[in-house]
Tab-separated table of C-alpha atoms and ligand atoms in Angstrom:
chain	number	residue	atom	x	y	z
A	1	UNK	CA	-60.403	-137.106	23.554
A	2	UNK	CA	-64.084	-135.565	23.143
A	3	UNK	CA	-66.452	-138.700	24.572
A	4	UNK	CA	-70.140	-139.162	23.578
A	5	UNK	CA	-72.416	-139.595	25.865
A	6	UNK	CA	-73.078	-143.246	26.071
A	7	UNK	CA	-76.611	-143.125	26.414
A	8	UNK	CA	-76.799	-141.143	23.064
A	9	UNK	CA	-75.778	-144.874	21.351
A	10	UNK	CA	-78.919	-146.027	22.650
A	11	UNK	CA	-81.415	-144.357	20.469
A	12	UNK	CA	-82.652	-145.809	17.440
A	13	UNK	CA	-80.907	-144.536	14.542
A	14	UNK	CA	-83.208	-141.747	13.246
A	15	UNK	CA	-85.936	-140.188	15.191
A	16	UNK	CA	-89.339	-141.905	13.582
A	17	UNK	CA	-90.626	-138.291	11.623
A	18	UNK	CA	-86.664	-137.870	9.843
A	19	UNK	CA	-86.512	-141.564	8.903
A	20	UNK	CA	-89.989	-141.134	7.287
A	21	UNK	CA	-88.531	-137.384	5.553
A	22	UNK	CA	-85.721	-139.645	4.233
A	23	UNK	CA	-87.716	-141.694	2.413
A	24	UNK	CA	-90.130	-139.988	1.114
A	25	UNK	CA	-87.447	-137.363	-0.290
A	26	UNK	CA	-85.537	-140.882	-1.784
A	27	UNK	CA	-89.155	-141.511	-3.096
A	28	UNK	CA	-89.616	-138.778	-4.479
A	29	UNK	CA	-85.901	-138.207	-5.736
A	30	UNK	CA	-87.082	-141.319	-8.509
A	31	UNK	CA	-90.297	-140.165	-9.406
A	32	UNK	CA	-90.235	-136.522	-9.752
A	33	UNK	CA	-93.684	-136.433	-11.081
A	34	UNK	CA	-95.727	-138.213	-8.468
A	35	UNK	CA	-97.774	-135.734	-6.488
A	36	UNK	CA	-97.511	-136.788	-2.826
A	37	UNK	CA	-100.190	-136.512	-0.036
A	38	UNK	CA	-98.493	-136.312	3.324
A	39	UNK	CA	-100.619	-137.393	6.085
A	40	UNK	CA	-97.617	-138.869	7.886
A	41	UNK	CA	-96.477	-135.741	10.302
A	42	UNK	CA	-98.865	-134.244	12.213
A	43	UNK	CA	-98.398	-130.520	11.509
A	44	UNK	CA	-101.143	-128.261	10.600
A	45	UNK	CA	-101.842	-126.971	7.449
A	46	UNK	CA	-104.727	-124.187	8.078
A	47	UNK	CA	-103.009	-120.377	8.628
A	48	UNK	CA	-103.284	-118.684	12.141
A	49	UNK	CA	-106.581	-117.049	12.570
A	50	UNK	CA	-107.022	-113.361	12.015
A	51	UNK	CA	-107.080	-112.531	15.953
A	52	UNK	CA	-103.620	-114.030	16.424
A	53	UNK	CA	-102.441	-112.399	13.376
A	54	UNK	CA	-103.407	-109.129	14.828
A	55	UNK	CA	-102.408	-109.689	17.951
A	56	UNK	CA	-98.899	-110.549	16.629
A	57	UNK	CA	-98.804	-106.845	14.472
A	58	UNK	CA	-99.718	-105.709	17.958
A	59	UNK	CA	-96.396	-107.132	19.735
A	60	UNK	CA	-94.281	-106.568	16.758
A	61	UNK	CA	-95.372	-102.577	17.118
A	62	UNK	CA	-94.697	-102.781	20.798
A	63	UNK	CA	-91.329	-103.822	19.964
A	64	UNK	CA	-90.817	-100.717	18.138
A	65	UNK	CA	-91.217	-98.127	20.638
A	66	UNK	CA	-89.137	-97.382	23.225
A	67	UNK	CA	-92.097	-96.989	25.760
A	68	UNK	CA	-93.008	-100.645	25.067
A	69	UNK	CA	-90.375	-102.410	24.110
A	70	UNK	CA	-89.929	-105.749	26.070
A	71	UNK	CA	-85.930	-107.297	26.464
A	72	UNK	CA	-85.583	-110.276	28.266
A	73	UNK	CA	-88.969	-111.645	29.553
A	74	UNK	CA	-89.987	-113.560	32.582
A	75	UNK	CA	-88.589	-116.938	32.674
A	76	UNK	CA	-92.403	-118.397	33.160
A	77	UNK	CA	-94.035	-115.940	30.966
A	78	UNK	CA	-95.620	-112.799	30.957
A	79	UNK	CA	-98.375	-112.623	33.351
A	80	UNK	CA	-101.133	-111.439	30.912
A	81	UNK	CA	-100.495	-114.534	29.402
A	82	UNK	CA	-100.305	-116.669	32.496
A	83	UNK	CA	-103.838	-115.297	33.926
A	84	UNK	CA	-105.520	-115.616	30.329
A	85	UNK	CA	-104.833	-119.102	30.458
A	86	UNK	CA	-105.549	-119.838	33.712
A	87	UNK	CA	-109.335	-117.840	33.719
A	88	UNK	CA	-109.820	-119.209	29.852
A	89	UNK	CA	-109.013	-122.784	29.892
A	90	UNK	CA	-109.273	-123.653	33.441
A	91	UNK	CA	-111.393	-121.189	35.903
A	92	UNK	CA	-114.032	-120.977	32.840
A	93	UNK	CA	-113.915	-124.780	33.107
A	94	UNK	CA	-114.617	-125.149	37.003
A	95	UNK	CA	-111.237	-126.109	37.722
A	96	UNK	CA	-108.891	-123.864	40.096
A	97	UNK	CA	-105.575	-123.083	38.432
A	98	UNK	CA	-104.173	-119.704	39.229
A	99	UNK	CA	-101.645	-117.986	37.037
A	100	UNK	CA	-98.877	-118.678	39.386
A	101	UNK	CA	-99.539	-122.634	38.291
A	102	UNK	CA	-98.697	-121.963	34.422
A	103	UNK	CA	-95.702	-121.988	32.897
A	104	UNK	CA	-95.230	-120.534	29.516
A	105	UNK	CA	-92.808	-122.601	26.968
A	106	UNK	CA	-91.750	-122.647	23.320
A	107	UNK	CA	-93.398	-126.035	23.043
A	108	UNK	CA	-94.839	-129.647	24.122
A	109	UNK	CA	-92.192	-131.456	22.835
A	110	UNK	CA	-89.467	-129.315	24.550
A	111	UNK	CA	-91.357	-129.356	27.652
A	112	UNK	CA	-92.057	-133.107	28.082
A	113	UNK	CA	-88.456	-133.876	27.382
A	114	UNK	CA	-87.166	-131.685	29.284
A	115	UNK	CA	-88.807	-132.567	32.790
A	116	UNK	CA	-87.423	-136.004	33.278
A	117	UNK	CA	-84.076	-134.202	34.069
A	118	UNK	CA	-85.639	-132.737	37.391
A	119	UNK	CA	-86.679	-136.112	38.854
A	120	UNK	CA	-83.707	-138.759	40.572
A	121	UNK	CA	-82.018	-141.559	38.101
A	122	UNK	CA	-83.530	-144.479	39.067
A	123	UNK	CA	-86.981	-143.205	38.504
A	124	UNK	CA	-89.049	-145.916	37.209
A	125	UNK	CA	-91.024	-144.621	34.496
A	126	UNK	CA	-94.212	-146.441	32.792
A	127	UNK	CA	-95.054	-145.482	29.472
A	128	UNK	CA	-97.566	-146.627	26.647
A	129	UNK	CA	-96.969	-148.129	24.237
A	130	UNK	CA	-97.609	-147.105	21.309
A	131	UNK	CA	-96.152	-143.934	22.581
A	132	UNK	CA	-95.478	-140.580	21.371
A	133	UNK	CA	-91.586	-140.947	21.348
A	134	UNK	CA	-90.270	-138.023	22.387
A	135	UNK	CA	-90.887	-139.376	26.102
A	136	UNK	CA	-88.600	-142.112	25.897
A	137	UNK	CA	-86.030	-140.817	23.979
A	138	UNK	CA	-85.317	-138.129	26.228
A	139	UNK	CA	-85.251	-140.535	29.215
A	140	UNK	CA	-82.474	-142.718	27.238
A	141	UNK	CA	-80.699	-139.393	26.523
A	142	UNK	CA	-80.622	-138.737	30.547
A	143	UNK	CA	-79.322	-142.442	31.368
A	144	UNK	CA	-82.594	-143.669	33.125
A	145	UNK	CA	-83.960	-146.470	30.597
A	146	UNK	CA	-81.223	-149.391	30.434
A	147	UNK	CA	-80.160	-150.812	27.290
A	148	UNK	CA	-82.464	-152.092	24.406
A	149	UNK	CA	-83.222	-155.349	23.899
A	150	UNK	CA	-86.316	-157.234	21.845
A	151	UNK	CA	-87.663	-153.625	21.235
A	152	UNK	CA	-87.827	-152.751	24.700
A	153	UNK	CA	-85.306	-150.647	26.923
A	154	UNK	CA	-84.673	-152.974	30.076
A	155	UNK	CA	-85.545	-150.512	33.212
A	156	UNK	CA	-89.058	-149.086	31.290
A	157	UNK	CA	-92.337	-150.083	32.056
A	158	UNK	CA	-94.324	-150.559	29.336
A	159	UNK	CA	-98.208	-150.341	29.390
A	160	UNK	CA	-99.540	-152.152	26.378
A	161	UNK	CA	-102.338	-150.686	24.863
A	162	UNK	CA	-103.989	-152.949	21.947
A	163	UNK	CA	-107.055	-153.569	20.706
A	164	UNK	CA	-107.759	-156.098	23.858
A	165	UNK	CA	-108.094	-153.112	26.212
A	166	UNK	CA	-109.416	-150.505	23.845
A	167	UNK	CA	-105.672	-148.979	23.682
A	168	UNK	CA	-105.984	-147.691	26.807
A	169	UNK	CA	-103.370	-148.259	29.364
A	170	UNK	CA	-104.042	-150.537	32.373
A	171	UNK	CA	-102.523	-150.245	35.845
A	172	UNK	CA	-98.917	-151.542	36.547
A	173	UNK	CA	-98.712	-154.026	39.011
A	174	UNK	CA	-95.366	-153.415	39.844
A	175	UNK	CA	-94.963	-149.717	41.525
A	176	UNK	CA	-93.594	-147.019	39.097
A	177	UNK	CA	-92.786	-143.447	39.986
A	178	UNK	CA	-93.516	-141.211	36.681
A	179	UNK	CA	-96.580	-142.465	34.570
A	180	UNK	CA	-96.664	-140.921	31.018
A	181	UNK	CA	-100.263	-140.393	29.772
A	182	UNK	CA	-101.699	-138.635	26.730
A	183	UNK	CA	-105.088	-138.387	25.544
A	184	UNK	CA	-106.733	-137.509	23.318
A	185	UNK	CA	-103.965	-140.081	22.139
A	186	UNK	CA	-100.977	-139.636	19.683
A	187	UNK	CA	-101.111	-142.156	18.149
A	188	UNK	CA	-103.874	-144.156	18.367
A	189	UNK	CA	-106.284	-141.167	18.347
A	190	UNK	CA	-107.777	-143.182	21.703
A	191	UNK	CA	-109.861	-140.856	24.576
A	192	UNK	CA	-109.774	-141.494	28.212
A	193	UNK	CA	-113.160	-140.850	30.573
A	194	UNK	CA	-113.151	-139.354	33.866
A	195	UNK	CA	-113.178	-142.935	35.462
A	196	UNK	CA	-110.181	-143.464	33.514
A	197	UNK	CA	-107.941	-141.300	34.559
A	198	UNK	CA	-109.745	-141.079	38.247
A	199	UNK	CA	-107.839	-145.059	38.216
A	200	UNK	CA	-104.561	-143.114	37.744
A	201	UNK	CA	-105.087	-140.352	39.777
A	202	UNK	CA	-105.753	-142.906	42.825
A	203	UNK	CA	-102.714	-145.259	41.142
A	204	UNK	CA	-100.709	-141.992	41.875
A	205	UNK	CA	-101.567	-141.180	45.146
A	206	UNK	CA	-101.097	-144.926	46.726
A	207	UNK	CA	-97.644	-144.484	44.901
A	208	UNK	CA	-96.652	-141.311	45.721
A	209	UNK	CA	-96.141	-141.352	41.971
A	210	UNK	CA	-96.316	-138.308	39.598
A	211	UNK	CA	-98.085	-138.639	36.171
A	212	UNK	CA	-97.245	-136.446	33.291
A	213	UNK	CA	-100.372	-135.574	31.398
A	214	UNK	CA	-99.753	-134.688	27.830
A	215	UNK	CA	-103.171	-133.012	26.475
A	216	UNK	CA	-101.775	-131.418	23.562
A	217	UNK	CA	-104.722	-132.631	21.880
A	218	UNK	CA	-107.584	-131.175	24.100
A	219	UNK	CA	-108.991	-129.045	21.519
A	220	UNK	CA	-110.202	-131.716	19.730
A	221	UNK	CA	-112.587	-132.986	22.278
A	222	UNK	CA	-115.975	-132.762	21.489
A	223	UNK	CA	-117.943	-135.460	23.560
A	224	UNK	CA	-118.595	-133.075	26.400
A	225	UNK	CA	-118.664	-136.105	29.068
A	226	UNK	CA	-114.679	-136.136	28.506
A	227	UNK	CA	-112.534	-134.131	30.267
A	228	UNK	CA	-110.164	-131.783	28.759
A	229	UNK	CA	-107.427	-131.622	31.569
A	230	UNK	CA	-106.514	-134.005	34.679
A	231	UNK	CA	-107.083	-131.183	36.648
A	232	UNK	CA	-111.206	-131.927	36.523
A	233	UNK	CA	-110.119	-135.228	38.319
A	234	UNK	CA	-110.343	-134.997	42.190
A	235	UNK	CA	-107.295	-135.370	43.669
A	236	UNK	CA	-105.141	-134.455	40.277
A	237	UNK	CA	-103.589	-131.410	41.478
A	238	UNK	CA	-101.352	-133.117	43.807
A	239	UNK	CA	-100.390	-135.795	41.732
A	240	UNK	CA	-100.378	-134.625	37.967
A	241	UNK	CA	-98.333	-132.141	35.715
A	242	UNK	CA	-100.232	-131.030	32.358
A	243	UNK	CA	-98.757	-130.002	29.309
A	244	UNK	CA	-100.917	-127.915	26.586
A	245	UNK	CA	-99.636	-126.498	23.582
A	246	UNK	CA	-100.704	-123.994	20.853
A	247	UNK	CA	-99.245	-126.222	18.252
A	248	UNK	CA	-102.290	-128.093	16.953
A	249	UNK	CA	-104.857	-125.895	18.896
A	250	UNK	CA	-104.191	-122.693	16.964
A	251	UNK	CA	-101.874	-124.127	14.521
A	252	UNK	CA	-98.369	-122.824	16.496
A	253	UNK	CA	-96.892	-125.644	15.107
A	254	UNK	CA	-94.590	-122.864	13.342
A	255	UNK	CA	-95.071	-120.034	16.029
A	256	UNK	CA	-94.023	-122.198	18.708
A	257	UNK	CA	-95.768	-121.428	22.186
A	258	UNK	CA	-96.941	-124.135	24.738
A	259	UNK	CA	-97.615	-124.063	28.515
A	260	UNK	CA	-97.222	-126.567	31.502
A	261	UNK	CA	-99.365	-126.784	34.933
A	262	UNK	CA	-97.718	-127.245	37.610
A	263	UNK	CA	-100.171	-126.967	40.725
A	264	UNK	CA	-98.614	-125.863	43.669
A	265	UNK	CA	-99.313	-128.931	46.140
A	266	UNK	CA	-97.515	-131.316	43.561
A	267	UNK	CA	-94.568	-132.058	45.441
A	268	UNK	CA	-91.713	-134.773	44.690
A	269	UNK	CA	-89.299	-136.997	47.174
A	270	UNK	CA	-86.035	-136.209	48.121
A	271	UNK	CA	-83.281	-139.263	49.552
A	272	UNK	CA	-84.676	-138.753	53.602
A	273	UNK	CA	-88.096	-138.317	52.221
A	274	UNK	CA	-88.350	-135.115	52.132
A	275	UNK	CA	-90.918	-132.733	50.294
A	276	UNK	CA	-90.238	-130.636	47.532
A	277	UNK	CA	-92.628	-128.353	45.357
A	278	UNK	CA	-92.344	-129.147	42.374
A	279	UNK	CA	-92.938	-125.851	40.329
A	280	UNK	CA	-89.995	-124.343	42.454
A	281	UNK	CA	-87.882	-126.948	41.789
A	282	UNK	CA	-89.213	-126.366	37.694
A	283	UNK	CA	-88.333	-122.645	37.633
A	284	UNK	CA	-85.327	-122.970	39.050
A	285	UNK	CA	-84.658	-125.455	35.883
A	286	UNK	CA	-86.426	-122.668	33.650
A	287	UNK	CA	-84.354	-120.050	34.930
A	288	UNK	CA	-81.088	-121.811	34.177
A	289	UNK	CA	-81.875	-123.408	30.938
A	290	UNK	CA	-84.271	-120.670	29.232
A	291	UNK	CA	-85.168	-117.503	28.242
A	292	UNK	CA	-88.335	-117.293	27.857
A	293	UNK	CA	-90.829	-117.016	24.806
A	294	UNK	CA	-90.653	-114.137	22.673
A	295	UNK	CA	-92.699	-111.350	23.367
A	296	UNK	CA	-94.394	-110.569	20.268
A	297	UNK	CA	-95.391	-114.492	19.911
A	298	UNK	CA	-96.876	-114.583	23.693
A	299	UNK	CA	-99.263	-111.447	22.356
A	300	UNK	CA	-100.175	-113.529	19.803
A	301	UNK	CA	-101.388	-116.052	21.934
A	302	UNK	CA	-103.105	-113.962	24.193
A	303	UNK	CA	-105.481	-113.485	21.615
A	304	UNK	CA	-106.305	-117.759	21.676
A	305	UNK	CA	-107.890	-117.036	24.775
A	306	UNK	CA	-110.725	-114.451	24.348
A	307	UNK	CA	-114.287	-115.739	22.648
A	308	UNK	CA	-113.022	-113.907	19.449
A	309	UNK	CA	-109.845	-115.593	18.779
A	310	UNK	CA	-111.425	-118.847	20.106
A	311	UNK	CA	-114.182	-118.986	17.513
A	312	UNK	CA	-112.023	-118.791	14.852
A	313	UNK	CA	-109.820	-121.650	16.478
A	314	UNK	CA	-113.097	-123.632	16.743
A	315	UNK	CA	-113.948	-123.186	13.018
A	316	UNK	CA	-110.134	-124.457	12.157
A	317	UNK	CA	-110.827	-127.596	14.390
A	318	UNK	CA	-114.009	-128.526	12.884
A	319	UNK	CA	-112.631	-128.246	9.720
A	320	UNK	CA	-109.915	-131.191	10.838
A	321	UNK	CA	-112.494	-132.585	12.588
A	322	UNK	CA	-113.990	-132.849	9.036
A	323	UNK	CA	-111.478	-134.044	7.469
A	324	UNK	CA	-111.072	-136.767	10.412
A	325	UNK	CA	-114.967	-138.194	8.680
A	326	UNK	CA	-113.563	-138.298	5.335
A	327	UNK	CA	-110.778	-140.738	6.244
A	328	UNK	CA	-113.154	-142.589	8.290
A	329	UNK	CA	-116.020	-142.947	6.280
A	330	UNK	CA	-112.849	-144.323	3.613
A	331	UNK	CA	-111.641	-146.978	5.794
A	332	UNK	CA	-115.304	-147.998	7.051
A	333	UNK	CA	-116.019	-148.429	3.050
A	334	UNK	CA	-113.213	-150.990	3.028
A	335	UNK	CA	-114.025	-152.673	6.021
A	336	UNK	CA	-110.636	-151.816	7.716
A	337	UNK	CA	-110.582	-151.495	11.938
A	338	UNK	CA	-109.633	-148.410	12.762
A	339	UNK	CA	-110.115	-146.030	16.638
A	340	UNK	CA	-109.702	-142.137	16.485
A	341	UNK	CA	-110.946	-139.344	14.584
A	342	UNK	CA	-114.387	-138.815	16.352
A	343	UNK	CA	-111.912	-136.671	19.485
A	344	UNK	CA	-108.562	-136.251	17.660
A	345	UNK	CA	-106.766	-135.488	14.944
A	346	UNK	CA	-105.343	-139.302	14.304
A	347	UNK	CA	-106.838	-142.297	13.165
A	348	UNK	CA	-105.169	-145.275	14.160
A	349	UNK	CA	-105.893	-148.590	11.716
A	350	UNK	CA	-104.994	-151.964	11.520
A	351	UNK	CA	-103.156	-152.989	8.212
A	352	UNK	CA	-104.890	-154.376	5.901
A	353	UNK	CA	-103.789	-158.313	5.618
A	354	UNK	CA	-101.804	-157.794	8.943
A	355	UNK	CA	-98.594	-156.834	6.874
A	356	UNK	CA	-96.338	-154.711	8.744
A	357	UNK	CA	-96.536	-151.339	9.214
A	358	UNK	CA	-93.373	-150.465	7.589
A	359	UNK	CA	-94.510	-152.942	4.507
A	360	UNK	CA	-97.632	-150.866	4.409
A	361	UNK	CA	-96.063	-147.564	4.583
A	362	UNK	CA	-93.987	-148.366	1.269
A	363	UNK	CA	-97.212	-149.745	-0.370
A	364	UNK	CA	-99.250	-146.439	0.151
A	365	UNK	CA	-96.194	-144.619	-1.072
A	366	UNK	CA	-95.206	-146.351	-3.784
A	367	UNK	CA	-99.396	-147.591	-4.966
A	368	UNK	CA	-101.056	-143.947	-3.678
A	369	UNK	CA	-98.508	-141.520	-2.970
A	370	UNK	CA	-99.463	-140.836	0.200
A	371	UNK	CA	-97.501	-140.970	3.337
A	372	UNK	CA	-98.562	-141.927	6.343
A	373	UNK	CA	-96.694	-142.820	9.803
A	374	UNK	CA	-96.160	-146.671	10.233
A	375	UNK	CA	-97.446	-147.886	13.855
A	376	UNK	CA	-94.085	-149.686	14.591
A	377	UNK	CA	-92.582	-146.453	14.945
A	378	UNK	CA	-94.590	-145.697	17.869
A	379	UNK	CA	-93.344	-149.485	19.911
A	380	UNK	CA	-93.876	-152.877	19.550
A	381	UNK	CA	-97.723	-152.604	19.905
A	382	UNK	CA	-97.460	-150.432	16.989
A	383	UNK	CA	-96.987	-153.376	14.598
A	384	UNK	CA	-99.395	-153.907	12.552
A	385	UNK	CA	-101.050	-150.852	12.661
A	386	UNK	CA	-100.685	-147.243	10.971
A	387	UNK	CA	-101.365	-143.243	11.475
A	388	UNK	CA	-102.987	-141.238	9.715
A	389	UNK	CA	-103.546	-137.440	10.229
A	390	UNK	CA	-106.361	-135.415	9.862
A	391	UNK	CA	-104.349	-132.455	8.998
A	392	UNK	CA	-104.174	-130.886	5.645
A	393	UNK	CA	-106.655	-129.716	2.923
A	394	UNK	CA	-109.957	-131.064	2.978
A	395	UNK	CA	-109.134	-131.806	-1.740
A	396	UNK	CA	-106.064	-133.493	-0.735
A	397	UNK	CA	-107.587	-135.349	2.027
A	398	UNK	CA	-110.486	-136.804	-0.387
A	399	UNK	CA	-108.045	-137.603	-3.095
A	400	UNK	CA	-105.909	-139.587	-0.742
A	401	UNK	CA	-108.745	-141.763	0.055
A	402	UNK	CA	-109.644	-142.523	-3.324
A	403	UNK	CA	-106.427	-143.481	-4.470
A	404	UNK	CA	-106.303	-145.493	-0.870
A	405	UNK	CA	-109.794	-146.994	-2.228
A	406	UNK	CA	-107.889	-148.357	-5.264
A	407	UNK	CA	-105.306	-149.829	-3.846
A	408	UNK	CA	-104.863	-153.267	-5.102
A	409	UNK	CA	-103.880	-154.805	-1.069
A	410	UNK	CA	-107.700	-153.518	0.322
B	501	LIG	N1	-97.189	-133.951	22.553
B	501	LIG	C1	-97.741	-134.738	21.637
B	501	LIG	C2	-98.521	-135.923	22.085
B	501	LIG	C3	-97.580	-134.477	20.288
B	501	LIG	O1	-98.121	-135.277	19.380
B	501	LIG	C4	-96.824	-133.356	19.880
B	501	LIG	C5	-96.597	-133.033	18.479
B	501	LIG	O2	-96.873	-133.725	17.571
B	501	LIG	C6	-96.262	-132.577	20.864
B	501	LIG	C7	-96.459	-132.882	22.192
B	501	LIG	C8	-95.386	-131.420	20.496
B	501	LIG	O3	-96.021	-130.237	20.657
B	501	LIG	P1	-95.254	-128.873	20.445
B	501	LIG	O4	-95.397	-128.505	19.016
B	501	LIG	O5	-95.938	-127.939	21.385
B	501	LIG	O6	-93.821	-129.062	20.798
């Protein structure tokens, strides 16, 4: 008899993004005439700039000749790629990652699932909460979480971030091994400072802990006293693994190309105490569990990294940026708390009348037609609160707010 795997029954029913698609498609099932403004997903809406797009002919005409045609790629991607993004995003920056360091991938969420496999089972992992979930499911998938009780999984330590601490995480202080971070936030839209992270960085290295730095939302910084990566953190590249991604940067969300840093003095523990590098120990993984991303899709994001293709990007940033103001400047007009926006794609707010967030979600479905992502789905600090995403057109965006404006709850 075919078994599951046990830690599979573990998982909440639906992942939060398909229970949302269910209802909204049983929504909209009743009242086919309702025009709905999704705000609830973050995907991008805006096409890929015109350097990408060329970029992309470019690889698809390689492909075509025999003289350039590519088969089977390296496992960490191509090096054109590799140095591009090291000398664009980090050298340009001050901070020393060489191509060697970067591993090409089809995407965040692949990525930061994925590396929890390398590391032993009894890892103790801390993670926000709110979170983004794909970092604990994929830890209850690989059997290191314990069983769920009272919203929590038993062996997990969670970092509360509320309003109380400006939903930022504070230290642990019990000892974990793997620290999940991301900023600028999903959800809450939050930032962290160089002083913030520095207090991880040093958590980290008292620990021999490793954190995993999610900054898939870097582009949107614009305060230039925050730091884009870990790596501008003394100390980071022994103690931290970054993952970037394409996906909300230059709108990849579709093309599907993200990257990982992996310095080379991270190393990890073996049972004796042993050192290991970790971005051996990664490629070995990459090597046996993928193939690489396309060709013709690396070209095209070889083009994100010269001023050209970059300037469009920026334009396509402000414009969510923009967007970010409108739905701000909506919920300041109703006197409703909210953090985000100013560095991110996300605004994070507190339901109005403290109903829940699932309560609230039906209301703006059912009163506005527009969907949104209830904070509960996030964790148990997530009550309470709600997401909204800056993504989409700027018409939509404004009519969303008025109708939000109207609604009878605010
Ligand atoms: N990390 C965070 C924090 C995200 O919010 C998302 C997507 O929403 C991802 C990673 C996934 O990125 P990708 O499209 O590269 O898989």
């Amino acid at each position: 008899m075919i078994k599951i795997n046990e830690n599979y029954q573990k998982l909440s029913a639906n992942y939060l993004f398909a229970e949302i698609a269910n209802r909204v498609t049983d929504y909209q099932k009743n009242n086919p005439d309702q025009k709905i403004i999704k705000l609830g997903i973050g995907d991008v809406t805006e096409p890929l700039v015109p350097s990408v797009i060329e970029a992309l002919h470019k690889g698809v005409d390689d492909m075509g000749n025999r003289e350039s045609f590519y088969g089977y790629g390296p496992y960490e991607g191509y090096e054109f790629l590799r140095s591009s993004i090291a000398d664009f995003d980090f050298k340009k920056r001050g901070i020393n990652i060489n191509p060697e360091e970067v591993f090409i991938s089809s995407g965040a969420k692949e990525d930061t699932a994925n590396f929890s496999e390398v590391f032993s089972q009894d890892t103790k992992i801390a993670i926000t909460d709110p979170v983004y979930p794909v970092y604990i499911d994929s830890n209850v998938m690989f059997g290191r979480t314990g069983s769920y009780q009272n919203n929590h999984y038993q062996n997990v330590l969670y970092l509360d971030c509320t309003a109380d601490n400006q939903f930022k995480p504070d230290l642990p202080k019990e000892k974990v091994d793997l620290i999940y971070l991301c900023f600028p936030n999903n959800p809450t839209g939050q930032v962290a400072t160089k002083k913030d992270l520095q207090m991880w960085v040093n958590y980290a290295h008292q620990n021999k802990a490793l954190i995993l730095f999610d900054a898939a939302y870097e582009a949107f910084i614009q305060d230039e006293e925050l730091p884009h990566s870990i790596f501008e953190i003394d100390g980071a590249d022994e103690v931290a693994v970054e993952f970037r991604s394409l996906s909300k940067t230059a709108g990849f969300t579709g093309t599907r190309l993200s990257y990982t840093i992996i310095p080379d003095k991270v190393h990890i523990y073996d049972q004796e105490g042993h050192s290991h590098q970790l971005n051996k120990i990664w490629l070995r993984r990459q090597s046996t569990k993928f193939n690489g991303v396309p060709y013709i899709i690396q070209k095209g994001a070889a083009a994100v990294f010269t001023d050209k293709g970059r300037s469009e990007i920026n334009q396509q940033i402000q414009y969510y940026l923009d967007n970010a103001k409108i739905i701000q400047e909506g919920f300041r007009s109703l006197d409703i708390e909210f953090t985000g926006g100013d560095n991110s794609p996300y605004i994070w707010l507190k339901t109005p009348n403290s109903i829940s967030s699932w309560d609230f979600f039906d209301l703006l479905i059912n009163q506005c037609q527009v969907v949104g992502t209830p904070g509960a789905g996030f964790g148990r600090c997530g009550e309470g609160y709600f997401r909204l995403s800056a993504f989409g057109n700027k018409n939509n965006i404004r009519e969303a707010m008025e109708r939000i404006k109207k609604l009878k709850i605010c």
